Structure formats: structure tokens, C-alpha cells
Tab-separated table of C-alpha atoms in Angstrom:
chain	number	residue	atom	x	y	z
G	1470	PRO	CA	168.431	-26.116	9.035
G	1471	HIS	CA	169.899	-25.849	12.509
G	1472	SER	CA	167.247	-23.379	13.690
G	1473	ARG	CA	167.267	-22.705	17.407
G	1474	LEU	CA	163.550	-21.975	17.152
G	1475	LYS	CA	162.426	-25.412	16.067
G	1476	ASP	CA	163.664	-28.975	16.269
G	1477	PRO	CA	165.009	-30.389	12.991
G	1478	GLY	CA	162.625	-32.438	10.929
G	1479	THR	CA	162.799	-34.827	8.005
G	1480	TYR	CA	159.905	-35.158	5.587
G	1481	THR	CA	159.096	-37.666	2.856
G	1482	PRO	CA	156.356	-37.809	0.189
G	1483	LYS	CA	154.212	-39.674	2.722
G	1484	ASP	CA	154.039	-36.457	4.779
G	1485	GLU	CA	151.977	-34.812	2.002
G	1486	GLU	CA	151.567	-31.105	2.977
G	1487	LYS	CA	154.786	-30.990	5.042
G	1488	TRP	CA	156.617	-32.606	2.099
G	1489	SER	CA	155.268	-29.920	-0.245
G	1490	GLN	CA	156.337	-27.196	2.192
G	1491	ALA	CA	159.811	-28.705	2.557
G	1492	LYS	CA	160.224	-28.896	-1.236
G	1493	ARG	CA	159.093	-25.273	-1.597
G	1494	ILE	CA	161.601	-24.102	1.029
G	1495	PHE	CA	164.390	-26.156	-0.563
G	1496	ARG	CA	163.620	-24.851	-4.077
G	1497	THR	CA	163.408	-21.252	-2.871
G	1498	ASN	CA	166.734	-21.488	-1.070
G	1499	SER	CA	168.336	-23.283	-4.027
G	1500	PHE	CA	167.136	-20.594	-6.427
G	1501	PHE	CA	168.507	-17.789	-4.284
G	1502	ALA	CA	171.793	-19.611	-3.707
G	1503	ALA	CA	172.189	-20.072	-7.463
G	1504	GLU	CA	171.221	-16.475	-8.182
G	1505	MET	CA	173.574	-15.149	-5.508
G	1506	ILE	CA	176.604	-17.375	-5.942
G	1507	GLU	CA	176.554	-18.574	-9.533
G	1508	HIS	CA	175.193	-15.412	-11.117
G	1509	TYR	CA	175.700	-12.290	-9.010
G	1510	ILE	CA	178.937	-13.206	-7.246
G	1511	LYS	CA	180.734	-15.194	-9.957
G	1512	ALA	CA	179.514	-13.288	-13.007
G	1513	HIS	CA	179.250	-9.783	-11.621
G	1514	LEU	CA	181.292	-9.163	-8.485
G	1515	GLN	CA	184.191	-11.474	-9.286
G	1516	MET	CA	184.747	-9.869	-12.682
G	1517	GLU	CA	184.376	-6.314	-11.396
G	1518	GLN	CA	187.574	-6.460	-9.341
G	1519	TYR	CA	189.546	-7.483	-12.452
G	1520	THR	CA	187.799	-4.886	-14.597
G	1521	ILE	CA	188.523	-2.000	-12.263
G	1522	ALA	CA	192.171	-3.055	-11.955
G	1523	ALA	CA	192.440	-3.229	-15.763
G	1524	PHE	CA	190.914	0.247	-16.168
G	1525	ARG	CA	193.302	1.647	-13.567
G	1526	ASN	CA	196.472	0.122	-14.972
G	1527	LEU	CA	196.328	-0.763	-18.667
G	1528	ARG	CA	196.997	2.208	-20.943
G	1529	LYS	CA	199.679	1.230	-23.466
G	1530	ASN	CA	199.966	-2.525	-23.012
G	1531	PRO	CA	198.248	-4.446	-25.841
G	1532	VAL	CA	196.588	-6.718	-23.278
G	1533	ARG	CA	194.013	-3.945	-22.923
G	1534	LEU	CA	193.020	-4.598	-26.565
G	1535	ILE	CA	191.927	-8.124	-25.732
G	1536	LEU	CA	190.258	-7.230	-22.425
G	1537	SER	CA	188.485	-3.971	-23.247
G	1538	PRO	CA	185.704	-5.336	-25.485
G	1539	HIS	CA	184.723	-7.796	-22.753
G	1540	VAL	CA	184.871	-5.512	-19.743
G	1541	LYS	CA	183.978	-2.052	-21.076
G	1542	SER	CA	180.354	-2.223	-19.956
G	1543	LEU	CA	180.787	-4.466	-16.956
G	1544	VAL	CA	180.853	-1.733	-14.303
G	1545	ASN	CA	177.629	-0.192	-15.658
G	1546	ILE	CA	175.952	-3.597	-15.835
G	1547	ASN	CA	177.066	-4.307	-12.271
G	1548	GLN	CA	175.594	-1.057	-10.997
G	1549	ARG	CA	172.263	-2.125	-12.468
G	1550	ALA	CA	172.664	-5.638	-11.027
G	1551	ASP	CA	173.338	-4.143	-7.587
G	1552	GLU	CA	169.997	-2.361	-7.782
G	1553	VAL	CA	167.962	-5.186	-9.314
G	1554	LEU	CA	169.412	-8.024	-7.261
G	1555	VAL	CA	170.716	-6.795	-3.912
G	1556	SER	CA	169.384	-3.324	-3.164
G	1557	PRO	CA	168.176	-3.429	0.472
G	1558	THR	CA	164.791	-1.944	-0.509
G	1559	ILE	CA	163.995	-3.301	-4.006
G	1560	GLY	CA	166.496	-6.073	-4.764
G	1561	LEU	CA	165.121	-9.416	-5.919
G	1562	VAL	CA	167.400	-11.383	-3.607
G	1563	THR	CA	167.149	-9.104	-0.565
G	1564	THR	CA	163.395	-8.496	-0.636
G	1565	ASN	CA	162.121	-11.878	-1.850
G	1566	GLY	CA	164.737	-14.242	-0.567
G	1567	PRO	CA	165.620	-15.891	2.703
G	1568	LEU	CA	168.513	-13.487	3.479
G	1569	ILE	CA	168.668	-10.031	5.024
G	1570	PRO	CA	170.944	-7.493	3.265
G	1571	ALA	CA	173.764	-7.956	5.807
G	1572	SER	CA	173.724	-11.719	5.135
G	1573	VAL	CA	173.928	-11.073	1.393
G	1574	VAL	CA	177.081	-8.983	1.915
G	1575	GLN	CA	178.541	-11.669	4.186
G	1576	ILE	CA	177.916	-14.428	1.611
G	1577	CYS	CA	179.458	-12.289	-1.137
G	1578	LYS	CA	182.642	-11.750	0.876
G	1579	GLU	CA	182.915	-15.362	2.022
G	1580	SER	CA	182.271	-16.811	-1.437
G	1581	MET	CA	184.597	-14.482	-3.320
G	1582	ALA	CA	187.411	-15.137	-0.861
G	1583	THR	CA	187.429	-18.821	-1.850
G	1584	TYR	CA	187.753	-18.483	-5.639
G	1585	ASP	CA	190.939	-19.535	-7.350
G	1586	TRP	CA	190.800	-19.761	-11.139
G	1587	LYS	CA	194.365	-21.028	-11.587
G	1588	GLY	CA	194.386	-24.039	-13.875
G	1589	TRP	CA	190.629	-23.841	-14.505
G	1590	LYS	CA	189.305	-25.745	-17.517
G	1591	PRO	CA	185.787	-26.650	-18.551
G	1592	ARG	CA	184.298	-29.947	-17.504
G	1593	GLN	CA	185.090	-32.938	-19.694
G	1594	PRO	CA	182.155	-34.786	-21.292
G	1595	ILE	CA	180.911	-37.664	-19.162
G	1596	CYS	CA	179.274	-39.505	-22.059
G	1597	GLU	CA	178.839	-39.315	-25.837
G	1598	SER	CA	175.606	-37.311	-25.585
G	1599	HIS	CA	177.060	-34.687	-23.241
G	1600	THR	CA	176.912	-32.036	-25.960
G	1601	PHE	CA	177.144	-29.023	-23.654
G	1602	ALA	CA	180.516	-30.170	-22.309
G	1603	LYS	CA	181.710	-30.930	-25.847
G	1604	ILE	CA	180.739	-27.471	-27.096
G	1605	THR	CA	182.250	-25.828	-24.021
G	1606	ASN	CA	185.554	-27.621	-24.616
G	1607	LEU	CA	185.522	-26.690	-28.296
G	1608	TYR	CA	184.934	-23.044	-27.373
G	1609	TRP	CA	187.719	-23.271	-24.772
G	1610	GLN	CA	190.095	-24.657	-27.421
G	1611	VAL	CA	189.248	-21.883	-29.908
G	1612	LEU	CA	189.575	-19.225	-27.212
G	1613	THR	CA	192.917	-20.615	-26.019
G	1614	GLU	CA	194.292	-20.693	-29.574
G	1615	TYR	CA	193.115	-17.119	-30.180
G	1616	ILE	CA	194.690	-15.820	-26.968
G	1617	ASP	CA	197.934	-17.717	-27.618
G	1618	ALA	CA	198.101	-16.171	-31.113
G	1619	PHE	CA	197.371	-12.724	-29.686
G	1620	PHE	CA	200.227	-13.027	-27.195
G	1621	GLU	CA	202.586	-14.245	-29.937
G	1622	ASP	CA	201.626	-11.323	-32.196
G	1623	TYR	CA	202.004	-8.691	-29.452
G	1624	GLN	CA	204.745	-10.262	-27.344
G	1625	GLU	CA	207.317	-7.528	-27.927
G	1626	GLU	CA	204.900	-4.723	-27.071
G	1627	ILE	CA	203.514	-6.613	-24.065
G	1628	VAL	CA	207.037	-7.064	-22.699
G	1629	LYS	CA	207.859	-3.401	-23.420
G	1630	GLU	CA	204.892	-2.260	-21.287
G	1631	TRP	CA	205.196	-5.036	-18.689
G	1632	GLY	CA	205.142	-2.503	-15.856
G	1633	GLU	CA	201.420	-2.047	-16.470
G	1634	ILE	CA	200.805	-5.791	-16.139
G	1635	HIS	CA	202.805	-5.821	-12.907
G	1636	ARG	CA	200.761	-2.899	-11.543
G	1637	LEU	CA	197.559	-4.672	-12.654
G	1638	SER	CA	198.607	-7.788	-10.743
G	1639	ASP	CA	199.551	-5.789	-7.637
G	1640	ASP	CA	196.233	-3.920	-7.805
G	1641	ILE	CA	194.223	-7.147	-8.000
G	1642	ILE	CA	196.149	-8.697	-5.118
G	1643	GLU	CA	195.845	-5.570	-2.977
G	1644	HIS	CA	192.139	-4.903	-3.573
G	1645	SER	CA	190.511	-8.240	-4.252
G	1646	VAL	CA	188.392	-9.975	-1.653
């Protein structure tokens, strides 16, 4: 889209070969956008900034007990993802996709800078057969109850070591995209 090298075009199924080419280009770009944004950026890069801040700051605060099992391997997994997905020479996205490595870095920065998870909740079911949304909401409810119980059980110790949580927050704010 918006190429300076060629005038824009619109194709329909009546255009046969051009339609097939347009669909292929759309599907390729959609795949790489999903791989980059939904997988690599949201699952890997976004979580890494929280993980590193937690490793730097949580020593005595019980919050580390709830976070550690989920983030202990994340940095190692991300190093592998960097190689497999975005390495300039062998990365799936950078060598097979529509973007050069510098564009990949630019998209990562621009996308991550827009995320705000405050108040996030899973999507509500849109109909009775929307089982994925129902299961997601059930999982969210169980997770919320578990975390609430954890904070009730450890409240005194969490408050006692609150300085670590404050440093964690400052670290995330200072170093996040």
C-alpha cells in the first residue's frame, strides 16, 4: 500500500491471477504482522521488561513467589526467540518476511510504546457457543481469586518489604519502552 513505485490497485476475484497475487501478499503480511505483534512483541518482548525488573528488585518480598515460576525461564526463551524470529541473518521474520531488520526494530518500539494493560479483562462471550471466551473468563476468575488469596495470605510480609515493589515499579517506568 502507498508505494511510490506503483499506482495503487484494487483487485477482485474477477481479476483471477492478480486476485491470487493480492491474496498471497495480504496473507503473507497478515502472518508476519501476527507473528511480530501478537507473538513476539506481546508474548516475548513485553514480558521481558517486567521479568528483568522483577529479577533486579524482588528478593524478600513474597510477590516474587508468585512471579518466579512464570518468569524464571522467560529471558532464556526470549534469547532463543530473538535468534529464531528476528536475527538479521537467520530470523524467520527478518529473512522471509516483508520487513528489513531495522523495520522490525521500529515496529517493536512503536507497538510496545502503545500498550497499557490497566483494567484489562478477557473478552466477554458474544453468543452461547463462544466457548473460548467462556473458558477464558473462567480461567480469569480462578486466577483472580488465587491472586487475591495470595495477597491476603502474604499482606503483612508484602507491606514489610514494600520498598522492593516500589523499586520494581520505578525500574519498569524508567526502562520500559
